[in-house]
Structures are given as C-alpha cells and as structure tokens.
Short mmCIF file of C-alpha atoms and ligand atoms in Angstrom, two decimals:
data_model
loop_
_atom_site.label_atom_id
_atom_site.label_comp_id
_atom_site.label_asym_id
_atom_site.label_seq_id
_atom_site.Cartn_x
_atom_site.Cartn_y
_atom_site.Cartn_z
CA MET A 1143 0.20 -0.32 0.08
CA LYS A 1144 1.31 3.36 -0.64
CA GLU A 1145 3.48 5.20 2.12
CA TYR A 1146 1.95 9.06 1.22
CA TRP A 1147 -1.50 9.78 0.75
CA ASN A 1148 -0.28 12.47 -2.01
CA GLU A 1149 3.36 11.93 -2.77
CA LYS A 1150 3.38 14.71 -5.57
CA PHE A 1151 2.83 17.08 -2.86
CA GLU A 1152 4.04 15.81 0.07
CA CYS A 1153 7.21 14.74 -1.07
CA MET A 1154 7.51 17.83 -3.86
CA SER A 1155 11.37 19.58 -4.15
CA LEU A 1156 11.14 23.25 -2.40
CA ARG A 1157 11.65 24.78 -5.94
CA GLU A 1158 8.32 23.04 -7.38
CA MET A 1159 6.73 23.71 -3.98
CA GLU A 1160 7.55 27.62 -3.95
CA GLU A 1161 6.59 28.15 -7.59
CA PHE A 1162 3.23 26.37 -6.93
CA GLN A 1163 2.79 28.36 -4.09
CA LEU A 1164 3.48 31.36 -6.09
CA GLN A 1165 0.70 31.04 -8.32
CA CYS A 1166 -2.05 30.04 -5.87
CA LEU A 1167 -1.04 33.44 -3.78
CA GLN A 1168 -1.35 35.45 -7.24
CA LYS A 1169 -4.61 33.84 -7.76
CA THR A 1170 -5.71 34.35 -4.44
CA ILE A 1171 -4.70 37.79 -3.77
CA ASP A 1172 -6.06 39.09 -7.04
CA ARG A 1173 -9.71 36.97 -6.11
CA VAL A 1174 -9.89 38.72 -2.54
CA TYR A 1175 -8.95 41.83 -3.78
CA ARG A 1176 -11.82 41.86 -6.59
CA GLN A 1177 -14.37 40.01 -4.80
CA VAL A 1178 -13.82 41.23 -0.92
CA PRO A 1179 -13.92 45.05 -0.07
CA PHE A 1180 -12.30 44.72 3.22
CA TYR A 1181 -9.11 43.42 1.29
CA GLN A 1182 -9.20 45.68 -1.28
CA LYS A 1183 -9.81 48.79 1.17
CA LYS A 1184 -6.72 47.46 3.07
CA PHE A 1185 -4.64 46.85 0.12
CA ASP A 1186 -5.37 50.31 -1.58
CA GLU A 1187 -4.78 52.08 2.10
CA ILE A 1188 -1.06 50.81 1.46
CA GLY A 1189 -1.21 51.41 -2.19
CA ILE A 1190 -0.67 47.41 -3.11
CA LYS A 1191 -2.18 45.95 -6.36
CA PRO A 1192 -2.63 42.48 -6.80
CA GLU A 1193 -0.10 42.59 -9.79
CA ASP A 1194 2.80 43.91 -7.32
CA ILE A 1195 2.59 40.34 -5.67
CA LYS A 1196 5.70 38.90 -7.66
CA SER A 1197 7.40 36.95 -5.53
CA LEU A 1198 6.61 34.73 -2.00
CA LYS A 1199 8.55 37.61 -0.05
CA ASP A 1200 6.08 40.53 -1.47
CA LEU A 1201 3.82 38.60 0.67
CA GLU A 1202 5.50 40.45 3.70
CA ARG A 1203 4.14 43.94 2.14
CA LEU A 1204 0.48 42.56 3.00
CA PRO A 1205 -1.20 43.75 5.81
CA PHE A 1206 -2.01 41.28 8.75
CA THR A 1207 -5.62 40.01 9.04
CA VAL A 1208 -6.66 39.34 12.77
CA LYS A 1209 -9.76 37.94 14.82
CA THR A 1210 -11.43 41.21 15.38
CA ASP A 1211 -11.40 41.89 11.58
CA LEU A 1212 -13.63 38.32 11.30
CA ARG A 1213 -15.60 39.93 13.97
CA ASP A 1214 -16.16 43.26 12.42
CA ASN A 1215 -17.04 41.30 9.53
CA TYR A 1216 -19.45 38.79 11.08
CA PRO A 1217 -20.93 36.62 9.58
CA PHE A 1218 -20.16 36.61 5.99
CA GLY A 1219 -18.26 39.74 5.22
CA LEU A 1220 -14.89 38.25 4.30
CA CYS A 1221 -16.71 36.01 2.20
CA ALA A 1222 -14.95 35.85 -1.74
CA VAL A 1223 -17.87 33.84 -3.09
CA SER A 1224 -21.56 34.54 -3.57
CA MET A 1225 -23.15 33.34 -0.20
CA PRO A 1226 -25.28 31.09 0.45
CA ASP A 1227 -25.26 30.21 -3.84
CA LYS A 1228 -21.66 28.74 -3.82
CA VAL A 1229 -21.39 27.75 0.03
CA VAL A 1230 -22.25 24.30 1.05
CA ARG A 1231 -20.81 24.24 4.73
CA ILE A 1232 -20.90 26.69 7.50
CA HIS A 1233 -18.60 25.74 10.94
CA ALA A 1234 -18.27 28.50 13.55
CA SER A 1235 -15.95 28.69 16.66
CA SER A 1236 -15.68 31.19 19.54
CA GLY A 1237 -14.77 34.45 18.93
CA THR A 1238 -13.64 37.05 21.31
CA THR A 1239 -16.88 38.23 22.47
CA GLY A 1240 -20.31 36.88 22.30
CA LYS A 1241 -20.17 36.17 18.15
CA PRO A 1242 -18.58 33.36 16.87
CA ILE A 1243 -15.75 33.20 14.10
CA THR A 1244 -17.42 32.07 11.02
CA GLY A 1245 -15.92 29.29 8.71
CA PRO A 1246 -18.00 28.90 5.35
CA TYR A 1247 -16.65 26.24 2.97
CA THR A 1248 -17.51 25.78 -0.79
CA ALA A 1249 -17.68 22.45 -2.58
CA GLY A 1250 -14.44 22.77 -3.52
CA ASP A 1251 -13.26 23.78 -0.05
CA MET A 1252 -14.79 20.67 1.51
CA GLU A 1253 -12.86 18.89 -1.19
CA GLN A 1254 -9.41 20.24 -0.24
CA TRP A 1255 -10.46 19.99 3.53
CA ALA A 1256 -10.90 16.02 3.06
CA GLU A 1257 -7.64 15.84 1.04
CA CYS A 1258 -5.69 17.51 3.94
CA MET A 1259 -7.19 15.16 6.82
CA ALA A 1260 -6.70 12.19 4.56
CA ARG A 1261 -3.13 13.22 4.29
CA THR A 1262 -3.18 13.56 8.23
CA LEU A 1263 -4.94 10.45 8.72
CA TRP A 1264 -2.92 8.57 6.28
CA ALA A 1265 0.36 10.07 7.90
CA ALA A 1266 -0.96 8.43 11.12
CA GLY A 1267 -1.23 4.98 9.82
CA VAL A 1268 -4.85 5.00 9.50
CA ARG A 1269 -6.07 2.80 6.36
CA PRO A 1270 -9.09 1.54 4.79
CA ASN A 1271 -9.35 -1.47 6.68
CA ASP A 1272 -9.54 0.15 10.20
CA ILE A 1273 -12.52 1.08 12.48
CA ALA A 1274 -12.25 4.65 13.46
CA GLN A 1275 -14.04 5.92 16.90
CA ASN A 1276 -14.54 9.69 16.43
CA ALA A 1277 -14.94 11.22 19.90
CA LEU A 1278 -14.72 14.91 18.56
CA GLY A 1279 -17.67 17.17 18.84
CA MET A 1280 -19.69 16.99 15.75
CA GLY A 1281 -21.32 20.20 15.39
CA LEU A 1282 -20.00 23.53 14.39
CA PHE A 1283 -16.92 22.89 16.11
CA THR A 1284 -14.54 21.61 12.75
CA GLY A 1285 -13.24 19.10 14.55
CA GLY A 1286 -15.82 15.80 14.53
CA LEU A 1287 -16.80 16.74 10.96
CA GLY A 1288 -13.58 17.48 9.44
CA PHE A 1289 -12.09 14.20 10.59
CA LEU A 1290 -15.06 12.64 9.42
CA GLN A 1291 -14.13 14.01 5.73
CA GLY A 1292 -10.64 12.69 5.95
CA ALA A 1293 -11.72 9.20 7.45
CA ASP A 1294 -14.68 8.92 4.42
CA LYS A 1295 -11.85 9.95 1.98
CA ILE A 1296 -9.54 7.15 3.09
CA GLY A 1297 -12.78 4.68 3.44
CA CYS A 1298 -12.11 3.17 6.60
CA ALA A 1299 -15.44 2.68 9.01
CA VAL A 1300 -16.03 5.43 11.07
CA ILE A 1301 -18.34 5.33 14.62
CA PRO A 1302 -19.33 9.21 15.00
CA SER A 1303 -19.51 8.39 18.86
CA GLY A 1304 -19.06 12.63 19.19
CA ALA A 1305 -17.47 13.63 22.26
CA GLY A 1306 -18.79 12.84 25.75
CA ARG A 1307 -20.36 9.61 27.21
CA THR A 1308 -17.24 8.41 28.28
CA GLU A 1309 -18.48 5.00 29.45
CA ARG A 1310 -20.51 4.45 26.24
CA GLN A 1311 -17.27 5.34 24.20
CA VAL A 1312 -15.02 2.52 26.08
CA MET A 1313 -18.20 0.29 25.84
CA LEU A 1314 -17.95 0.99 21.60
CA MET A 1315 -14.40 0.62 21.58
CA LYS A 1316 -14.53 -3.02 23.30
CA ASP A 1317 -17.60 -3.96 21.12
CA PHE A 1318 -16.96 -2.51 17.87
CA GLY A 1319 -13.12 -3.47 17.96
CA THR A 1320 -12.02 0.14 17.30
CA THR A 1321 -8.62 0.54 16.07
CA VAL A 1322 -8.24 4.40 15.66
CA LEU A 1323 -9.66 7.07 18.22
CA PHE A 1324 -10.08 10.66 17.32
CA GLY A 1325 -10.36 13.49 20.09
CA THR A 1326 -8.79 15.73 22.25
CA PRO A 1327 -5.58 14.95 24.31
CA SER A 1328 -7.35 15.48 27.30
CA TYR A 1329 -10.31 13.25 26.44
CA ALA A 1330 -7.74 10.61 25.58
CA LEU A 1331 -6.69 10.51 28.67
CA THR A 1332 -10.20 10.74 30.49
CA ILE A 1333 -11.04 7.59 28.44
CA SER A 1334 -8.31 5.67 29.22
CA GLU A 1335 -9.15 6.41 32.99
CA LYS A 1336 -12.87 5.58 32.51
CA ALA A 1337 -11.62 2.09 30.70
CA LYS A 1338 -9.33 1.30 33.75
CA GLU A 1339 -12.11 2.13 36.50
CA LEU A 1340 -14.70 -0.26 33.99
CA GLY A 1341 -12.12 -2.78 34.19
CA VAL A 1342 -11.29 -2.80 30.67
CA ASP A 1343 -7.45 -2.96 29.62
CA ALA A 1344 -7.42 -0.71 26.96
CA ARG A 1345 -4.10 -2.09 26.06
CA SER A 1346 -5.39 -5.29 25.28
CA LEU A 1347 -8.00 -3.72 23.15
CA PRO A 1348 -7.43 -3.87 19.15
CA LEU A 1349 -6.73 -0.15 19.36
CA ARG A 1350 -3.23 0.70 17.59
CA ILE A 1351 -3.81 4.31 16.71
CA GLY A 1352 -4.76 7.94 18.08
CA VAL A 1353 -5.29 11.16 16.68
CA PHE A 1354 -5.72 14.01 18.79
CA GLY A 1355 -5.59 17.88 18.41
CA ALA A 1356 -7.60 21.21 19.14
CA GLU A 1357 -5.54 21.91 22.48
CA PRO A 1358 -1.86 22.06 23.67
CA TRP A 1359 -0.19 18.94 24.98
CA SER A 1360 3.53 17.78 25.70
CA ASP A 1361 5.47 15.29 24.61
CA GLU A 1362 5.16 14.08 28.02
CA ILE A 1363 1.41 13.85 27.40
CA ARG A 1364 1.53 11.85 24.10
CA LYS A 1365 3.70 9.25 25.47
CA GLU A 1366 1.37 8.79 28.69
CA ILE A 1367 -1.39 8.22 26.52
CA GLU A 1368 0.67 6.11 24.30
CA GLU A 1369 1.47 4.05 27.20
CA ARG A 1370 -2.13 3.73 28.76
CA MET A 1371 -3.75 3.02 25.61
CA GLY A 1372 -1.17 0.75 23.82
CA ILE A 1373 -1.30 3.07 20.78
CA LYS A 1374 0.83 5.38 18.49
CA ALA A 1375 -0.65 9.18 19.48
CA HIS A 1376 -0.65 11.38 16.37
CA GLU A 1377 -1.14 14.93 16.17
CA ALA A 1378 -3.64 17.22 14.01
CA TYR A 1379 -3.17 21.06 14.20
CA GLY A 1380 -5.63 23.68 12.58
CA LEU A 1381 -7.74 26.33 13.55
CA THR A 1382 -11.50 27.30 12.06
CA GLU A 1383 -10.68 30.62 10.40
CA LEU A 1384 -8.04 28.30 8.16
CA MET A 1385 -10.47 25.54 7.35
CA GLY A 1386 -10.18 23.91 11.11
CA PRO A 1387 -7.88 20.62 11.29
CA GLY A 1388 -5.99 19.58 8.44
CA VAL A 1389 -3.32 22.78 8.68
CA ALA A 1390 -0.68 20.74 10.19
CA PHE A 1391 -0.24 16.85 10.99
CA SER A 1392 2.63 14.50 12.54
CA CYS A 1393 4.30 11.88 10.62
CA SER A 1394 5.93 8.78 11.63
CA ALA A 1395 8.92 10.66 13.29
CA TYR A 1396 6.40 13.04 14.92
CA ASN A 1397 7.25 15.82 13.07
CA LEU A 1398 4.50 18.23 12.56
CA HIS A 1399 4.23 18.94 8.86
CA ILE A 1400 2.03 21.80 7.23
CA ASN A 1401 0.34 21.51 4.29
CA GLU A 1402 2.20 24.05 2.54
CA ASP A 1403 0.67 23.61 -1.04
CA HIS A 1404 -2.67 24.81 0.60
CA ILE A 1405 -1.46 26.99 3.64
CA LEU A 1406 1.66 29.10 3.70
CA PRO A 1407 3.24 29.78 7.02
CA GLU A 1408 5.39 32.65 8.16
CA ILE A 1409 6.85 33.36 11.69
CA ILE A 1410 6.57 36.99 12.70
CA ASP A 1411 8.19 38.74 16.07
CA PRO A 1412 4.79 39.05 17.74
CA ASN A 1413 5.49 42.43 19.13
CA THR A 1414 7.20 44.15 16.32
CA GLY A 1415 5.13 42.31 12.94
CA GLU A 1416 8.49 41.48 11.75
CA VAL A 1417 8.88 38.34 10.03
CA GLN A 1418 11.44 35.89 11.38
CA PRO A 1419 13.77 33.28 9.94
CA LEU A 1420 13.23 29.61 10.00
CA GLY A 1421 14.10 28.31 13.23
CA THR A 1422 13.27 31.00 15.35
CA GLN A 1423 10.23 31.26 17.82
CA GLY A 1424 7.08 33.26 17.09
CA GLU A 1425 3.70 34.04 15.90
CA LEU A 1426 2.31 31.73 13.22
CA ILE A 1427 1.27 33.33 10.55
CA LEU A 1428 -0.94 31.61 7.92
CA THR A 1429 -1.97 32.61 4.42
CA SER A 1430 -4.80 30.35 2.27
CA LEU A 1431 -3.60 29.46 -1.14
CA GLN A 1432 -6.26 27.74 -2.22
CA ARG A 1433 -9.62 28.29 -0.15
CA GLU A 1434 -12.56 29.50 -2.28
CA ALA A 1435 -15.01 30.72 0.76
CA MET A 1436 -13.11 32.30 3.05
CA PRO A 1437 -9.35 32.83 2.28
CA MET A 1438 -7.39 34.21 5.01
CA ILE A 1439 -4.47 36.58 4.14
CA ARG A 1440 -1.63 36.79 6.64
CA TYR A 1441 -4.06 35.59 9.41
CA ARG A 1442 -2.39 36.14 12.78
CA THR A 1443 -3.31 32.81 14.53
CA LYS A 1444 -1.60 33.82 18.08
CA ASP A 1445 0.06 30.46 18.16
CA ILE A 1446 3.56 29.99 19.24
CA THR A 1447 5.53 28.17 17.55
CA ILE A 1448 8.85 27.31 15.59
CA LEU A 1449 9.40 26.51 11.58
CA HIS A 1450 11.69 24.21 10.21
CA ARG A 1451 12.79 23.08 6.93
CA GLU A 1452 15.04 19.85 7.84
CA LYS A 1453 15.18 16.52 6.00
CA CYS A 1454 12.72 14.32 7.76
CA ALA A 1455 12.97 11.09 8.18
CA CYS A 1456 9.05 10.26 7.16
CA GLY A 1457 10.79 11.26 3.55
CA ARG A 1458 7.93 14.47 3.32
CA THR A 1459 9.57 17.59 2.40
CA LEU A 1460 6.74 19.84 3.60
CA VAL A 1461 7.93 22.32 6.12
CA THR A 1462 7.28 21.48 9.70
CA MET A 1463 6.42 23.54 12.92
CA ASP A 1464 6.87 22.49 16.59
CA ARG A 1465 3.97 21.94 18.89
CA VAL A 1466 1.85 24.75 19.60
CA MET A 1467 2.32 25.18 23.77
CA ARG A 1468 1.64 28.67 24.30
CA ARG A 1469 -0.63 31.59 22.83
CA THR A 1470 -0.11 35.29 22.24
CA ASP A 1471 -3.66 36.29 23.57
CA ASP A 1472 -5.98 35.16 26.56
CA MET A 1473 -7.76 32.80 25.13
CA LYS A 1474 -7.75 29.51 26.98
CA ILE A 1475 -8.77 26.13 25.84
CA VAL A 1476 -11.00 24.23 28.29
CA ASN A 1477 -11.71 20.66 27.37
CA GLY A 1478 -11.06 21.72 23.76
CA VAL A 1479 -13.17 24.60 23.85
CA ASN A 1480 -11.82 28.14 23.14
CA VAL A 1481 -13.16 30.53 26.27
CA PHE A 1482 -12.04 34.01 26.20
CA PRO A 1483 -12.32 35.72 29.73
CA SER A 1484 -14.11 38.31 27.86
CA GLN A 1485 -16.93 36.37 27.15
CA ILE A 1486 -17.35 35.21 30.56
CA GLU A 1487 -16.78 39.34 31.46
CA SER A 1488 -19.92 39.87 29.04
CA VAL A 1489 -22.28 37.27 30.77
CA ILE A 1490 -21.28 39.17 34.36
CA MET A 1491 -21.47 42.51 32.85
CA GLU A 1492 -25.13 42.00 31.47
CA SER A 1493 -26.49 40.64 35.06
CA LYS A 1494 -28.32 42.79 37.29
CA LYS A 1495 -27.53 41.02 39.94
CA THR A 1496 -23.25 40.97 40.22
CA GLU A 1497 -20.91 43.49 40.38
CA PRO A 1498 -18.44 43.46 37.83
CA LEU A 1499 -15.76 41.69 39.85
CA TYR A 1500 -14.98 38.09 39.57
CA GLN A 1501 -12.60 35.49 39.08
CA ILE A 1502 -12.10 32.35 36.59
CA ILE A 1503 -10.27 29.53 38.13
CA LEU A 1504 -9.17 26.54 35.91
CA LYS A 1505 -8.48 23.34 37.37
CA LYS A 1506 -8.10 19.75 36.60
CA LYS A 1507 -10.27 17.30 37.91
CA GLY A 1508 -8.83 14.16 36.41
CA TYR A 1509 -7.71 14.47 32.94
CA LEU A 1510 -10.85 16.64 32.40
CA ASP A 1511 -10.76 20.79 32.67
CA THR A 1512 -13.27 22.31 35.45
CA MET A 1513 -14.05 26.09 35.24
CA VAL A 1514 -14.73 27.87 38.51
CA VAL A 1515 -16.30 31.48 38.02
CA LYS A 1516 -16.39 33.52 41.21
CA VAL A 1517 -18.37 36.48 41.12
CA GLU A 1518 -19.22 39.24 43.82
CA ALA A 1519 -23.15 39.85 44.26
CA LYS A 1520 -24.93 43.14 44.54
CA ASP A 1521 -25.20 43.68 48.33
CA GLU A 1522 -29.06 43.69 48.30
CA ILE A 1523 -29.03 40.14 46.39
CA TYR A 1524 -26.58 38.71 48.97
CA LYS A 1525 -28.52 40.27 51.89
CA ALA A 1526 -31.69 38.48 50.45
CA GLY A 1527 -30.18 35.25 51.42
CA GLU A 1528 -29.69 31.36 50.14
CA GLU A 1529 -32.62 31.20 47.54
CA LYS A 1530 -31.89 34.50 46.01
CA ILE A 1531 -28.28 33.72 45.68
CA LYS A 1532 -28.33 30.22 44.30
CA GLU A 1533 -30.82 31.33 41.77
CA THR A 1534 -28.47 33.79 40.53
CA GLU A 1535 -26.00 31.50 40.51
CA LYS A 1536 -28.34 29.09 38.26
CA MET A 1537 -28.58 32.11 35.75
CA LEU A 1538 -25.22 32.83 35.68
CA VAL A 1539 -24.29 29.16 34.70
CA ASN A 1540 -27.03 28.96 32.16
CA ARG A 1541 -25.76 31.95 30.62
CA ILE A 1542 -22.06 31.03 30.19
CA ARG A 1543 -23.46 27.81 28.66
CA ASP A 1544 -25.42 29.88 26.06
CA VAL A 1545 -22.25 31.99 25.51
CA VAL A 1546 -19.30 30.12 25.88
CA GLY A 1547 -20.97 26.62 25.32
CA ILE A 1548 -19.55 24.91 28.39
CA GLY A 1549 -20.65 24.36 31.83
CA ALA A 1550 -19.10 26.25 34.34
CA GLN A 1551 -19.24 26.06 38.39
CA VAL A 1552 -20.47 29.51 39.43
CA ILE A 1553 -20.03 30.93 42.90
CA VAL A 1554 -21.53 33.88 44.17
CA VAL A 1555 -19.72 35.56 46.91
CA PRO A 1556 -20.48 38.41 49.07
CA GLN A 1557 -18.72 42.08 48.38
CA ASN A 1558 -15.34 42.85 48.81
CA SER A 1559 -13.99 38.99 49.20
CA LEU A 1560 -12.40 38.77 46.06
CA PRO A 1561 -8.93 40.59 45.85
CA ARG A 1562 -8.34 43.64 44.50
CA SER A 1563 -5.54 44.52 41.92
CA GLU A 1564 -3.13 47.04 42.52
CA GLY A 1565 -2.22 47.25 38.58
CA LYS A 1566 -3.49 44.87 36.21
CA ALA A 1567 -6.30 42.84 37.20
CA LYS A 1568 -5.66 38.84 37.06
CA ARG A 1569 -9.10 37.75 36.77
CA LEU A 1570 -7.89 34.21 35.34
CA ILE A 1571 -6.27 31.93 37.49
CA ASP A 1572 -5.17 28.57 35.32
CA GLU A 1573 -3.78 26.06 38.11
CA ARG A 1574 -4.01 23.14 35.52
CA SER A 1575 -0.08 23.21 34.60
O1 DLL B 1633 -8.91 23.49 17.24
C1 DLL B 1633 -9.25 22.56 15.02
C2 DLL B 1633 -8.74 21.42 15.48
C3 DLL B 1633 -10.14 20.48 15.72
C4 DLL B 1633 -7.76 21.13 15.62
C5 DLL B 1633 -9.52 19.01 15.86
C6 DLL B 1633 -7.15 19.80 15.62
C7 DLL B 1633 -8.00 18.76 16.11
P1 DLL B 1633 -10.38 26.08 16.77
O2 DLL B 1633 -11.42 25.64 17.62
O3 DLL B 1633 -10.69 27.02 15.67
O4 DLL B 1633 -10.08 24.97 15.85
O5 DLL B 1633 -9.01 26.50 17.80
C8 DLL B 1633 -8.13 26.74 17.27
O6 DLL B 1633 -6.76 25.51 18.82
O7 DLL B 1633 -5.08 28.30 17.19
C9 DLL B 1633 -4.49 26.42 18.67
O8 DLL B 1633 -4.41 27.68 19.47
C10 DLL B 1633 -5.36 25.40 19.56
N1 DLL B 1633 -5.00 23.96 18.85
C11 DLL B 1633 -5.35 23.71 17.75
N2 DLL B 1633 -4.95 22.59 17.29
C12 DLL B 1633 -3.86 22.15 18.32
C13 DLL B 1633 -3.09 21.35 18.41
C14 DLL B 1633 -9.83 23.73 16.45
N3 DLL B 1633 -2.22 20.29 18.16
C15 DLL B 1633 -7.27 26.87 18.06
N4 DLL B 1633 -2.04 21.65 19.73
C16 DLL B 1633 -5.36 26.83 17.48
C17 DLL B 1633 -2.15 22.88 20.49
C18 DLL B 1633 -3.79 23.52 19.09
N5 DLL B 1633 -2.68 23.66 20.24
#
C-alpha cells in the first residue's frame, strides 16, 4: 500500500513547491482584491495592487488579518464567493466576544479539506480496513466533521461517537473493535481512565492509533497516552479560520508537517510584526493558498511556534512546525473549547445582580478541565439570602453555557471578598499545569 496519501505534494522539491505557492498566492490575492471589499480597502490604503505580488517575499508587504477583522465583518463579510449559492457548509468557533468566528466552505473547499485530513490520517497510519471512533465534537466545531471528511476519503469505517458519554465510548471501543481513536488529548486520557475504572484494559483492545488535537499537549502527555492505551498517538493542528484541522499533521517521526501547498506559513515577532527566519520562535501567520469561500491573508493565529525545513525521516519535504504550547492572547482552551475571559465578563456585565468583579479559576479534575467562576453579588442580592444567591448562580451558569458553550461552576460571593488588584487585574487563574 502507498506510503503517502499524496506523494506529489507531500514530497515536492522546495523549488517546485515555491513555484506552486506563488501561482496560488497570486490567484488568491487577485480574487480577494476583487471580491472582498475589506481586503480591497486594506490593500488600497497601502497602495498595493494584486499585480505587485511578484514573489513569495512580496507577501510580507501585505497587512495582517486579525480575529477582530472577522468579528467586524461577521458573519459573511469576508466571503469571496456569493453566499449562500456557492457555500455548502458553515462551521464556527468562539470569537473574543459573544459572536462566533465563521468558517464557510464551497464544495471545492470541502474537497481540499478532505484531502488535507486524508493526508493527516494516512500519515498517522490509518488505512481503509480500520475502524475509527470519532470522539471529537460533531457540530459547529470543525474537529468532528473535519476528521470525518478525511476518514471517509480513506474509506475506513467511522463510528461517529462524538465527544462525551465516556462510559459508552469505552463500550463501543470494546464491542466494535475500534482500531483508531480521534479526540482531544485530554479526552483520550479521560477515556483511558474510565476504561481502567470499568476494568477494561485499553492495551489489550484492538486500538492501535490515536489522532488528537485542538489543544496544547506535551510530549510527556503523548507518551502517557501511548503507554496507557498501547497506541501511537498522532497529532492534528488547525483552526476554524483556516479550514479547521488539516493545517498540520504529525508523521511517523512525530514531526508536524504543514500542508504548505494549501496554507503558507510565516513566523513573526508578535511585538514588532517583523518576519523571522526559520528556526526562530514567534507567532504563526497563515495565508490560504487555495481556499475559495473565505481565504485568509496573513492571518495572525496567536499561536507561538518555530518553523523548520530539515530533512525528515518520513521522507516528506513539507515544512514542519513545533508543537504549539502557548498563545499570545488570553484565550484558554477548556476541554477543547476556546474560552475567552471576555466572554465570561460579558455575561457578568449584563447581569443586574452582580458586580463587575469576578475571578475565573481553571482546574484539572482527573484529566478533564473544570472552570469555576467566582463573582461578587450586589449587596441587596447577597443579603436577600440563600435562595436568591442560588437563583443568581443558576442564571449565570445557564448564560455561560449559552455564550461560551461549556458548563461552569458559579460561586456567588459577598462584596469585597475577591482580591483587589494593584495594577493589572489578574482575573484568570489557571491552575491546570
Ligand atoms: O481546534 C481545529 C482542530 C480540531 C484542530 C481538531 C485539531 C483537531 P479552533 O476551535 O478554531 O479549531 O481552535 C484553534 O486551537 O489556534 C490553537 O491555539 C489550538 N490548537 C488546535 N490544534 C492544536 C494542537 C480547532 N494540535 C486553536 N496543539 C488554535 C495545540 C492546538 N493547540
């Protein structure tokens, strides 16, 4: 059986790749300039026309696109095709405030996504005779359906178990003879813990491969998962703005290769915006090269990493990136869901029963994250007694679930009980590491 899903692109020489990238870049820049007023205005402001992009280096002359640009053009202002005629799918993820980040796809984009995900799964060792249990969220989140696209393309049997109901996950793994597991790394650990609790030895199951992503994880966690489950734990990296999972994938040497015929990476110094050479740590900037519905030009991911172009033992020539361990903003990933303190703040600010004084505490319970929100009640609420306090807590839990999409424990505390800051307020305490 073939070693690579797409040898032509995965093992292309640098010269050929750069020629291909330049052609795609020129086409994409031309298209967004003509179709998306936002880009036209930005390019006009600095006096750049699409024909000025003559080399890959010229990309550096273009301005960055940031998350707030997506918010300001919510929901479809950055679409480069007519919406909805040409769009066949819309995904979304949390934005910095109440409104999500949208990810529209044309039929062509879906095909590209399936291709990038097939490369991801194939590199992890997934083959048509595998049974893949997809324990990623299967809704607006790009994870579950993105993995499904790739698995369908390869032609393995998929169990769309979705995230959650861990006991059932273990039962399915055992009864259906699952050989491949998709999920977040933290959920993989939870599943392994549950298996143990149920007296199921995960190592003796047919499971042989895991493909995980959507949140930071260390090499130590990877080894722990491999040890507990008796599998090879592989990785997918991606973000909603750039199609979702499928941006980068790990190979047999555990290097994260970027699908650079689809997405062009750069590294910048997050403070100055200056492009950095290979081997330097900085913020990852991504440009769509083939995306039709919503191409991103120089998107600031806020993810910190390093790019390398060294010979890889797997034979792929695609550029590699280090594991993302850190972001430049305050976004936290709680059980795979992106959470911004500003979202919690917006819930607290709209409540008439609380003061704008709160603290978010993230903890680990087993391998799962938990979020506790402590908030000071208005004096009259706290003094009204237990019932009023419980009612306020319940209301906030519901609103946080609506706005952020995850459950939190809310503790309403009396006035003046939370620490006051003497400089920058530390509203978020992450006790997970
Ligand atoms: O998390 C897409 C995805 C789904 C990737 C499933 C892999 C597997 P978003 O919800 O938009 O998209 O979140 C994107 O998650 O900017 C990173 O900060 C983080 N992230 C994603 N994959 C990894 C990873 C999906 N492998 C944000 N390692 C990104 C570390 C990751 N962080």
